[in-house]
PDB file of C-alpha atoms and ligand atoms in Angstrom:
ATOM      1  CA  MET A   8      24.392   6.844 -16.891  1.00  0.00           C
ATOM      2  CA  VAL A   9      24.789   5.695 -20.572  1.00  0.00           C
ATOM      3  CA  ARG A  10      23.132   2.645 -21.107  1.00  0.00           C
ATOM      4  CA  ASN A  11      23.215  -0.254 -23.988  1.00  0.00           C
ATOM      5  CA  HIS A  12      20.052  -1.282 -23.777  1.00  0.00           C
ATOM      6  CA  LYS A  13      16.656   0.419 -22.335  1.00  0.00           C
ATOM      7  CA  PRO A  14      16.371  -1.613 -18.454  1.00  0.00           C
ATOM      8  CA  LYS A  15      12.763  -3.260 -18.357  1.00  0.00           C
ATOM      9  CA  LEU A  16       9.756  -2.140 -16.029  1.00  0.00           C
ATOM     10  CA  ALA A  17       7.389  -5.184 -15.030  1.00  0.00           C
ATOM     11  CA  VAL A  18       3.682  -4.318 -13.158  1.00  0.00           C
ATOM     12  CA  TRP A  19       2.992  -7.866 -11.277  1.00  0.00           C
ATOM     13  CA  LYS A  20      -0.980  -8.018  -9.309  1.00  0.00           C
ATOM     14  CA  PHE A  21      -2.114  -9.742  -6.166  1.00  0.00           C
ATOM     15  CA  ALA A  22      -5.153  -9.662  -4.370  1.00  0.00           C
ATOM     16  CA  SER A  23      -5.697  -6.202  -5.254  1.00  0.00           C
ATOM     17  CA  CYS A  24      -7.873  -3.832  -7.426  1.00  0.00           C
ATOM     18  CA  ASP A  25      -5.676  -2.201  -9.515  1.00  0.00           C
ATOM     19  CA  GLY A  26      -6.133   1.288  -8.017  1.00  0.00           C
ATOM     20  CA  CYS A  27      -2.922   1.923  -8.142  1.00  0.00           C
ATOM     21  CA  GLN A  28      -1.617   0.412 -11.488  1.00  0.00           C
ATOM     22  CA  LEU A  29      -4.059   3.189 -12.616  1.00  0.00           C
ATOM     23  CA  SER A  30      -1.454   5.520 -10.887  1.00  0.00           C
ATOM     24  CA  LEU A  31       1.339   4.310 -13.189  1.00  0.00           C
ATOM     25  CA  LEU A  32      -1.460   5.127 -15.973  1.00  0.00           C
ATOM     26  CA  ASP A  33      -2.942   8.519 -14.156  1.00  0.00           C
ATOM     27  CA  CYS A  34       0.820   9.422 -14.526  1.00  0.00           C
ATOM     28  CA  GLU A  35      -0.465  11.169 -18.625  1.00  0.00           C
ATOM     29  CA  ASP A  36       2.342  14.021 -19.672  1.00  0.00           C
ATOM     30  CA  GLU A  37       5.325  11.867 -17.090  1.00  0.00           C
ATOM     31  CA  LEU A  38       4.572   8.564 -18.518  1.00  0.00           C
ATOM     32  CA  LEU A  39       5.578   9.328 -22.133  1.00  0.00           C
ATOM     33  CA  THR A  40       9.731  10.720 -20.293  1.00  0.00           C
ATOM     34  CA  LEU A  41       9.306   7.502 -18.423  1.00  0.00           C
ATOM     35  CA  VAL A  42       8.976   5.178 -21.816  1.00  0.00           C
ATOM     36  CA  ASP A  43      12.153   7.615 -23.053  1.00  0.00           C
ATOM     37  CA  GLU A  44      14.322   5.676 -20.122  1.00  0.00           C
ATOM     38  CA  ILE A  45      13.096   2.281 -18.700  1.00  0.00           C
ATOM     39  CA  GLU A  46      10.844  -0.223 -21.527  1.00  0.00           C
ATOM     40  CA  ILE A  47       7.670  -1.414 -20.129  1.00  0.00           C
ATOM     41  CA  ALA A  48       7.729  -4.887 -20.294  1.00  0.00           C
ATOM     42  CA  ASN A  49       5.326  -6.779 -18.744  1.00  0.00           C
ATOM     43  CA  PHE A  50       2.540  -4.939 -18.097  1.00  0.00           C
ATOM     44  CA  ALA A  51      -1.034  -6.136 -18.562  1.00  0.00           C
ATOM     45  CA  GLU A  52      -3.323  -3.893 -17.774  1.00  0.00           C
ATOM     46  CA  ALA A  53      -1.991  -1.380 -20.022  1.00  0.00           C
ATOM     47  CA  SER A  54      -0.377  -4.151 -22.467  1.00  0.00           C
ATOM     48  CA  ARG A  55      -1.436  -7.576 -24.349  1.00  0.00           C
ATOM     49  CA  VAL A  56       2.553  -7.301 -25.273  1.00  0.00           C
ATOM     50  CA  ILE A  57       4.505  -9.150 -22.449  1.00  0.00           C
ATOM     51  CA  LEU A  58       8.241  -9.916 -23.200  1.00  0.00           C
ATOM     52  CA  LYS A  59       9.785 -11.971 -21.245  1.00  0.00           C
ATOM     53  CA  GLY A  60      11.686 -11.577 -17.936  1.00  0.00           C
ATOM     54  CA  PRO A  61      14.314 -10.881 -16.545  1.00  0.00           C
ATOM     55  CA  TYR A  62      13.457  -7.689 -15.413  1.00  0.00           C
ATOM     56  CA  ASP A  63      15.930  -4.547 -13.827  1.00  0.00           C
ATOM     57  CA  LEU A  64      12.232  -3.256 -11.588  1.00  0.00           C
ATOM     58  CA  SER A  65       9.225  -4.818 -10.036  1.00  0.00           C
ATOM     59  CA  LEU A  66       5.920  -2.244  -9.400  1.00  0.00           C
ATOM     60  CA  VAL A  67       3.881  -5.033  -6.817  1.00  0.00           C
ATOM     61  CA  GLU A  68       0.008  -4.109  -6.276  1.00  0.00           C
ATOM     62  CA  GLY A  69      -1.693  -6.470  -4.331  1.00  0.00           C
ATOM     63  CA  SER A  70      -0.849  -8.335  -0.916  1.00  0.00           C
ATOM     64  CA  ILE A  71      -0.778 -13.166  -0.443  1.00  0.00           C
ATOM     65  CA  THR A  72      -4.132 -14.176  -0.445  1.00  0.00           C
ATOM     66  CA  THR A  73      -3.677 -17.785  -2.118  1.00  0.00           C
ATOM     67  CA  PRO A  74      -1.858 -20.877  -2.255  1.00  0.00           C
ATOM     68  CA  HIS A  75      -0.782 -19.832  -6.110  1.00  0.00           C
ATOM     69  CA  ASP A  76      -0.030 -16.897  -4.450  1.00  0.00           C
ATOM     70  CA  GLU A  77       1.706 -16.900  -2.103  1.00  0.00           C
ATOM     71  CA  GLU A  78       4.478 -18.941  -4.737  1.00  0.00           C
ATOM     72  CA  ARG A  79       4.307 -16.917  -7.264  1.00  0.00           C
ATOM     73  CA  ILE A  80       5.733 -14.488  -5.854  1.00  0.00           C
ATOM     74  CA  HIS A  81       9.047 -16.698  -5.623  1.00  0.00           C
ATOM     75  CA  ARG A  82       8.835 -16.660  -9.065  1.00  0.00           C
ATOM     76  CA  VAL A  83       8.272 -12.349  -9.317  1.00  0.00           C
ATOM     77  CA  ARG A  84      10.815 -12.325  -7.054  1.00  0.00           C
ATOM     78  CA  ARG A  85      13.498 -14.534  -8.979  1.00  0.00           C
ATOM     79  CA  ALA A  86      13.054 -12.866 -12.042  1.00  0.00           C
ATOM     80  CA  SER A  87      12.620  -8.708 -11.030  1.00  0.00           C
ATOM     81  CA  LYS A  88      16.471  -7.430 -10.075  1.00  0.00           C
ATOM     82  CA  HIS A  89      14.660  -5.434  -7.810  1.00  0.00           C
ATOM     83  CA  LEU A  90      11.395  -5.045  -6.709  1.00  0.00           C
ATOM     84  CA  VAL A  91       9.186  -2.217  -5.100  1.00  0.00           C
ATOM     85  CA  THR A  92       6.186  -3.142  -3.916  1.00  0.00           C
ATOM     86  CA  ILE A  93       2.682  -0.136  -4.329  1.00  0.00           C
ATOM     87  CA  GLY A  94      -0.424   0.970  -2.423  1.00  0.00           C
ATOM     88  CA  ALA A  95      -1.249  -0.304   0.975  1.00  0.00           C
ATOM     89  CA  CYS A  96      -2.149  -3.915  -0.221  1.00  0.00           C
ATOM     90  CA  ALA A  97       0.621  -4.754  -1.218  1.00  0.00           C
ATOM     91  CA  THR A  98       2.569  -2.829   2.018  1.00  0.00           C
ATOM     92  CA  SER A  99       0.538  -3.612   4.421  1.00  0.00           C
ATOM     93  CA  GLY A 100      -2.218  -6.903   3.583  1.00  0.00           C
ATOM     94  CA  GLY A 101      -4.860  -3.308   2.652  1.00  0.00           C
ATOM     95  CA  ILE A 102      -8.076  -3.055   3.532  1.00  0.00           C
ATOM     96  CA  GLN A 103      -8.869  -7.408   3.226  1.00  0.00           C
ATOM     97  CA  ALA A 104      -6.658  -7.832   5.355  1.00  0.00           C
ATOM     98  CA  LEU A 105      -9.457  -7.174   8.044  1.00  0.00           C
ATOM     99  CA  ARG A 106     -10.395 -10.976   7.732  1.00  0.00           C
ATOM    100  CA  ASN A 107      -7.408 -11.529  10.037  1.00  0.00           C
ATOM    101  CA  PHE A 108      -9.171 -10.561  12.960  1.00  0.00           C
ATOM    102  CA  LYS A 109     -12.080 -12.961  12.200  1.00  0.00           C
ATOM    103  CA  ASP A 110     -12.415 -15.759  10.783  1.00  0.00           C
ATOM    104  CA  VAL A 111     -12.172 -17.005   7.037  1.00  0.00           C
ATOM    105  CA  ASN A 112     -13.368 -19.777   6.696  1.00  0.00           C
ATOM    106  CA  GLU A 113     -17.242 -17.901   8.197  1.00  0.00           C
ATOM    107  CA  PHE A 114     -16.782 -15.684   5.367  1.00  0.00           C
ATOM    108  CA  ILE A 115     -16.614 -17.727   3.208  1.00  0.00           C
ATOM    109  CA  SER A 116     -19.477 -19.779   3.644  1.00  0.00           C
ATOM    110  CA  LEU A 117     -21.983 -16.316   4.103  1.00  0.00           C
ATOM    111  CA  VAL A 118     -20.157 -15.169   1.228  1.00  0.00           C
ATOM    112  CA  TYR A 119     -19.822 -18.154  -1.747  1.00  0.00           C
ATOM    113  CA  ALA A 120     -22.586 -19.867  -2.979  1.00  0.00           C
ATOM    114  CA  SER A 121     -20.029 -22.933  -3.104  1.00  0.00           C
ATOM    115  CA  PRO A 122     -17.194 -23.092  -0.636  1.00  0.00           C
ATOM    116  CA  LYS A 123     -15.596 -25.303  -1.839  1.00  0.00           C
ATOM    117  CA  TYR A 124     -14.207 -24.120  -4.408  1.00  0.00           C
ATOM    118  CA  ILE A 125     -12.914 -20.859  -2.786  1.00  0.00           C
ATOM    119  CA  GLU A 126      -8.785 -22.027  -1.822  1.00  0.00           C
ATOM    120  CA  THR A 127      -7.319 -18.832   0.411  1.00  0.00           C
ATOM    121  CA  LEU A 128      -5.611 -18.661   2.708  1.00  0.00           C
ATOM    122  CA  ASN A 129      -5.802 -17.582   6.417  1.00  0.00           C
ATOM    123  CA  LYS A 130      -4.745 -14.056   6.164  1.00  0.00           C
ATOM    124  CA  SER A 131      -4.304 -11.593   3.268  1.00  0.00           C
ATOM    125  CA  THR A 132      -0.808 -10.216   3.933  1.00  0.00           C
ATOM    126  CA  PRO A 133       1.874  -7.754   2.702  1.00  0.00           C
ATOM    127  CA  ILE A 134       4.370  -9.235  -0.202  1.00  0.00           C
ATOM    128  CA  SER A 135       7.179  -8.091   3.212  1.00  0.00           C
ATOM    129  CA  ASP A 136       6.284 -11.333   4.564  1.00  0.00           C
ATOM    130  CA  HIS A 137       7.688 -13.574   1.538  1.00  0.00           C
ATOM    131  CA  VAL A 138      10.198 -12.047  -0.550  1.00  0.00           C
ATOM    132  CA  TYR A 139      12.960  -9.924   0.470  1.00  0.00           C
ATOM    133  CA  VAL A 140      11.568  -6.661  -0.310  1.00  0.00           C
ATOM    134  CA  ASP A 141      13.875  -3.224  -2.164  1.00  0.00           C
ATOM    135  CA  PHE A 142      11.680  -0.628  -1.793  1.00  0.00           C
ATOM    136  CA  GLU A 143       7.701  -0.052  -0.342  1.00  0.00           C
ATOM    137  CA  LEU A 144       5.681   2.667  -1.375  1.00  0.00           C
ATOM    138  CA  HIS A 145       2.516   3.405   0.825  1.00  0.00           C
ATOM    139  CA  GLY A 146      -0.626   4.383  -0.013  1.00  0.00           C
ATOM    140  CA  CYS A 147      -4.166   4.050  -1.218  1.00  0.00           C
ATOM    141  CA  PRO A 148      -4.220   4.578  -3.689  1.00  0.00           C
ATOM    142  CA  ILE A 149      -0.343   5.330  -3.591  1.00  0.00           C
ATOM    143  CA  ASN A 150       0.404   9.278  -5.165  1.00  0.00           C
ATOM    144  CA  LYS A 151       1.268   9.292  -8.614  1.00  0.00           C
ATOM    145  CA  LEU A 152       4.541  12.038  -8.669  1.00  0.00           C
ATOM    146  CA  GLN A 153       6.346  10.058  -5.754  1.00  0.00           C
ATOM    147  CA  LEU A 154       5.526   6.722  -7.714  1.00  0.00           C
ATOM    148  CA  VAL A 155       7.800   8.740 -11.047  1.00  0.00           C
ATOM    149  CA  GLU A 156       9.941   9.730  -7.908  1.00  0.00           C
ATOM    150  CA  VAL A 157      10.491   6.278  -7.700  1.00  0.00           C
ATOM    151  CA  ILE A 158      10.784   5.097 -10.466  1.00  0.00           C
ATOM    152  CA  SER A 159      14.133   8.736 -10.860  1.00  0.00           C
ATOM    153  CA  ALA A 160      15.658   7.854  -8.829  1.00  0.00           C
ATOM    154  CA  PHE A 161      15.784   4.247  -9.644  1.00  0.00           C
ATOM    155  CA  LEU A 162      17.495   4.678 -13.523  1.00  0.00           C
ATOM    156  CA  HIS A 163      19.665   6.552 -10.924  1.00  0.00           C
ATOM    157  CA  GLY A 164      20.356   4.669  -9.001  1.00  0.00           C
ATOM    158  CA  ARG A 165      19.794   6.021  -4.898  1.00  0.00           C
ATOM    159  CA  LYS A 166      17.263   5.796  -2.541  1.00  0.00           C
ATOM    160  CA  PRO A 167      13.433   7.845  -3.853  1.00  0.00           C
ATOM    161  CA  ASN A 168      12.871  10.661  -2.043  1.00  0.00           C
ATOM    162  CA  THR A 169       9.793  10.106  -0.513  1.00  0.00           C
ATOM    163  CA  PRO A 170       8.573  12.277   2.856  1.00  0.00           C
ATOM    164  CA  SER A 171       9.089  10.373   6.345  1.00  0.00           C
ATOM    165  CA  HIS A 172       7.020  12.694   8.702  1.00  0.00           C
ATOM    166  CA  SER A 173       3.007  13.018   8.794  1.00  0.00           C
ATOM    167  CA  VAL A 174       0.226  13.857   7.272  1.00  0.00           C
ATOM    168  CA  CYS A 175       0.372  17.526  10.226  1.00  0.00           C
ATOM    169  CA  ILE A 176       3.166  18.453   8.499  1.00  0.00           C
ATOM    170  CA  GLU A 177       0.502  18.632   4.486  1.00  0.00           C
ATOM    171  CA  CYS A 178      -1.890  19.920   6.814  1.00  0.00           C
ATOM    172  CA  LYS A 179       0.863  23.057   8.427  1.00  0.00           C
ATOM    173  CA  LEU A 180       1.413  23.617   4.574  1.00  0.00           C
ATOM    174  CA  ARG A 181      -1.471  23.700   2.949  1.00  0.00           C
ATOM    175  CA  GLY A 182      -2.917  26.103   5.923  1.00  0.00           C
ATOM    176  CA  THR A 183      -5.989  23.833   6.540  1.00  0.00           C
ATOM    177  CA  THR A 184      -6.650  23.933   9.865  1.00  0.00           C
ATOM    178  CA  CYS A 185      -6.909  20.886  12.801  1.00  0.00           C
ATOM    179  CA  VAL A 186      -9.478  19.075  12.790  1.00  0.00           C
ATOM    180  CA  MET A 187      -8.380  17.785  16.229  1.00  0.00           C
ATOM    181  CA  VAL A 188      -8.198  21.107  17.968  1.00  0.00           C
ATOM    182  CA  ALA A 189     -10.886  23.890  16.594  1.00  0.00           C
ATOM    183  CA  GLN A 190     -13.525  19.900  15.899  1.00  0.00           C
ATOM    184  CA  GLY A 191     -12.426  17.677  17.719  1.00  0.00           C
ATOM    185  CA  THR A 192     -12.403  14.770  15.593  1.00  0.00           C
ATOM    186  CA  PRO A 193     -10.477  11.807  15.700  1.00  0.00           C
ATOM    187  CA  CYS A 194      -7.810  12.381  12.788  1.00  0.00           C
ATOM    188  CA  LEU A 195      -4.714   9.522  12.328  1.00  0.00           C
ATOM    189  CA  GLY A 196      -3.148  11.813  10.728  1.00  0.00           C
ATOM    190  CA  PRO A 197      -0.449  12.841  13.573  1.00  0.00           C
ATOM    191  CA  VAL A 198       0.630   8.803  13.344  1.00  0.00           C
ATOM    192  CA  THR A 199       0.235   8.987   9.112  1.00  0.00           C
ATOM    193  CA  HIS A 200       2.743   8.681   6.671  1.00  0.00           C
ATOM    194  CA  ALA A 201       2.420  11.854   4.481  1.00  0.00           C
ATOM    195  CA  GLY A 202       1.809  12.345   0.943  1.00  0.00           C
ATOM    196  CA  CYS A 203      -1.712  11.974   0.270  1.00  0.00           C
ATOM    197  CA  GLY A 204      -1.801  15.992   0.527  1.00  0.00           C
ATOM    198  CA  ALA A 205      -3.538  15.846   3.509  1.00  0.00           C
ATOM    199  CA  ILE A 206      -6.716  15.302   1.635  1.00  0.00           C
ATOM    200  CA  CYS A 207      -9.597  14.439   4.133  1.00  0.00           C
ATOM    201  CA  PRO A 208      -8.724  17.612   7.299  1.00  0.00           C
ATOM    202  CA  SER A 209      -9.021  19.989   4.207  1.00  0.00           C
ATOM    203  CA  TYR A 210     -12.877  18.350   3.720  1.00  0.00           C
ATOM    204  CA  ALA A 211     -12.999  18.621   7.630  1.00  0.00           C
ATOM    205  CA  ARG A 212     -13.119  15.199   8.022  1.00  0.00           C
ATOM    206  CA  GLY A 213     -10.823  13.339   9.705  1.00  0.00           C
ATOM    207  CA  CYS A 214      -7.934  10.921   8.323  1.00  0.00           C
ATOM    208  CA  TYR A 215      -8.480   7.811   7.658  1.00  0.00           C
ATOM    209  CA  GLY A 216      -4.875   6.515   7.599  1.00  0.00           C
ATOM    210  CA  CYS A 217      -4.519   5.508   4.048  1.00  0.00           C
ATOM    211  CA  PHE A 218      -1.071   6.279   3.503  1.00  0.00           C
ATOM    212  CA  GLY A 219       0.222   3.850   6.630  1.00  0.00           C
ATOM    213  CA  PRO A 220       2.072   3.714  10.040  1.00  0.00           C
ATOM    214  CA  LYS A 221       4.462   7.131   9.338  1.00  0.00           C
ATOM    215  CA  GLU A 222       7.779   5.841  10.870  1.00  0.00           C
ATOM    216  CA  THR A 223       7.908   5.396  15.056  1.00  0.00           C
ATOM    217  CA  PRO A 224       4.584   6.662  15.221  1.00  0.00           C
ATOM    218  CA  ASN A 225       3.074   7.489  19.354  1.00  0.00           C
ATOM    219  CA  THR A 226      -0.381   5.397  18.652  1.00  0.00           C
ATOM    220  CA  VAL A 227      -1.178   4.995  22.621  1.00  0.00           C
ATOM    221  CA  ALA A 228      -0.800   8.816  22.650  1.00  0.00           C
ATOM    222  CA  LEU A 229      -2.888  10.128  20.059  1.00  0.00           C
ATOM    223  CA  SER A 230      -5.290   6.811  21.660  1.00  0.00           C
ATOM    224  CA  ALA A 231      -4.849   8.103  25.147  1.00  0.00           C
ATOM    225  CA  ARG A 232      -6.062  11.662  22.987  1.00  0.00           C
ATOM    226  CA  TRP A 233      -9.712  10.341  21.122  1.00  0.00           C
ATOM    227  CA  SER A 234     -10.327   8.991  24.050  1.00  0.00           C
ATOM    228  CA  LYS A 235     -10.135  12.371  26.155  1.00  0.00           C
ATOM    229  CA  LEU A 236     -12.273  13.475  23.310  1.00  0.00           C
ATOM    230  CA  GLY A 237     -14.534  11.135  23.790  1.00  0.00           C
ATOM    231  CA  ALA A 238     -13.707   8.109  22.053  1.00  0.00           C
ATOM    232  CA  LYS A 239     -15.457   5.163  23.089  1.00  0.00           C
ATOM    233  CA  GLU A 240     -12.365   1.345  22.702  1.00  0.00           C
ATOM    234  CA  ASP A 241     -14.589   0.269  19.758  1.00  0.00           C
ATOM    235  CA  GLU A 242     -14.312   3.420  18.218  1.00  0.00           C
ATOM    236  CA  ILE A 243     -11.258   3.956  19.109  1.00  0.00           C
ATOM    237  CA  MET A 244     -10.286  -0.110  17.720  1.00  0.00           C
ATOM    238  CA  ARG A 245     -11.811   0.376  14.540  1.00  0.00           C
ATOM    239  CA  THR A 246     -10.889   4.169  13.500  1.00  0.00           C
ATOM    240  CA  PHE A 247      -7.748   2.582  13.339  1.00  0.00           C
ATOM    241  CA  ARG A 248      -8.635  -0.758  11.730  1.00  0.00           C
ATOM    242  CA  GLY A 249      -8.707   0.695   7.962  1.00  0.00           C
ATOM    243  CA  PHE A 250      -7.140   0.297   5.213  1.00  0.00           C
ATOM    244  CA  ASN A 251      -3.258  -0.524   6.967  1.00  0.00           C
ATOM    245  CA  ALA A 252      -5.275  -2.054   9.680  1.00  0.00           C
ATOM    246  CA  TYR A 253      -2.467  -4.589   9.368  1.00  0.00           C
ATOM    247  CA  ALA A 254       0.463  -3.146   9.480  1.00  0.00           C
ATOM    248  CA  GLU A 255       1.697  -3.102  12.699  1.00  0.00           C
ATOM    249  CA  ALA A 256       1.170  -0.303  14.386  1.00  0.00           C
ATOM    250  CA  PHE A 257      -1.935  -0.100  13.667  1.00  0.00           C
ATOM    251  CA  ARG A 258      -2.699  -3.845  14.846  1.00  0.00           C
ATOM    252  CA  LYS A 259      -1.842  -3.361  17.948  1.00  0.00           C
ATOM    253  CA  GLU A 260      -3.088  -0.029  18.494  1.00  0.00           C
ATOM    254  CA  SER A 261      -6.448  -0.919  17.003  1.00  0.00           C
ATOM    255  CA  GLU A 262      -5.878  -5.198  19.647  1.00  0.00           C
ATOM    256  CA  ALA A 263      -5.114  -3.020  22.545  1.00  0.00           C
ATOM    257  CA  HIS A 264      -8.664  -1.321  22.664  1.00  0.00           C
ATOM    258  CA  GLU A 265     -10.469  -4.717  21.850  1.00  0.00           C
ATOM    259  CA  LYS A 266     -12.999  -6.274  23.342  1.00  0.00           C
TER     260      LYS A 266
HETATM  261  S1  SF4 B  13      -4.077  -0.081  -2.119  1.00  0.00           S
HETATM  262 FE1  SF4 B  13      -6.035   0.813  -2.551  1.00  0.00          FE
HETATM  263  S2  SF4 B  13      -5.716   1.348  -4.284  1.00  0.00           S
HETATM  264 FE2  SF4 B  13      -4.052   0.482  -4.246  1.00  0.00          FE
HETATM  265  S3  SF4 B  13      -4.319  -1.386  -4.536  1.00  0.00           S
HETATM  266 FE3  SF4 B  13      -4.786  -1.837  -3.202  1.00  0.00          FE
HETATM  267  S4  SF4 B  13      -7.032  -0.834  -2.531  1.00  0.00           S
HETATM  268 FE4  SF4 B  13      -6.405  -0.975  -4.360  1.00  0.00          FE
HETATM  269  S1  SF4 B  14      -6.168  17.435  11.032  1.00  0.00           S
HETATM  270 FE1  SF4 B  14      -5.333  15.453  11.486  1.00  0.00          FE
HETATM  271  S2  SF4 B  14      -3.321  15.604   9.715  1.00  0.00           S
HETATM  272 FE2  SF4 B  14      -3.873  17.912   9.465  1.00  0.00          FE
HETATM  273  S3  SF4 B  14      -2.925  18.459  11.633  1.00  0.00           S
HETATM  274 FE3  SF4 B  14      -4.916  17.972  13.430  1.00  0.00          FE
HETATM  275  S4  SF4 B  14      -4.519  16.163  13.218  1.00  0.00           S
HETATM  276 FE4  SF4 B  14      -2.860  16.227  12.313  1.00  0.00          FE
END
């Protein structure tokens, strides 16, 4: 592709821990190749130099939790030709969406000495609840190689090639013994997007669902299997309430087991 100028990249932060932005810095070798192809125009975590938009590609980390966020994300969208959300916070509301199941005012009065200074929304919500999103990259944090693939796909005008299968396939590929079959440990792997390389089962632990629900996840069948393995209703509810608790499939399944 012949270009007169390098495409401009912007990285934005909303409610998040910065871990997904760090995945971009963690690219190290790949980053040098990337900056040959793309101009990092707005990345406050990495540089004080902020170039004005519009931007060709925006990566958005974090969820919407305040009235200011709610208004700012529309400005980000208007300044961005393409917008990709990165991580569980941006794609499902993140771990901070656990508040969505309770009254946020109770937490505010418990946590803050002067609650009157806190301006917050009742819920932590994903970016796609507020503006159009071109692509969602899952994970907590995201996989840096998948991030490079998404940026590369954008540069070449094609769809990113990220797997749609579950973590179970990754277990099979690395030859990991299934913790559900061998130990009876509840594992979210069968309903979770691949991307982590099945790290937890390789340490004989169940998957925590960091990469969120895969397409058409059969959460009902998985819960039924956990029940047969002896899991109690509140254990099943809590297992679905992790980093992606507010992703629709996990939210519905956890609510079905809430007393
Ligand atoms: S998805 Fe996880 S790693 Fe990424 S910003 Fe949110 S909490 Fe941090
Ligand atoms: S350990 Fe979990 S992710 Fe791995 S094969 Fe078993 S159920 Fe699937």
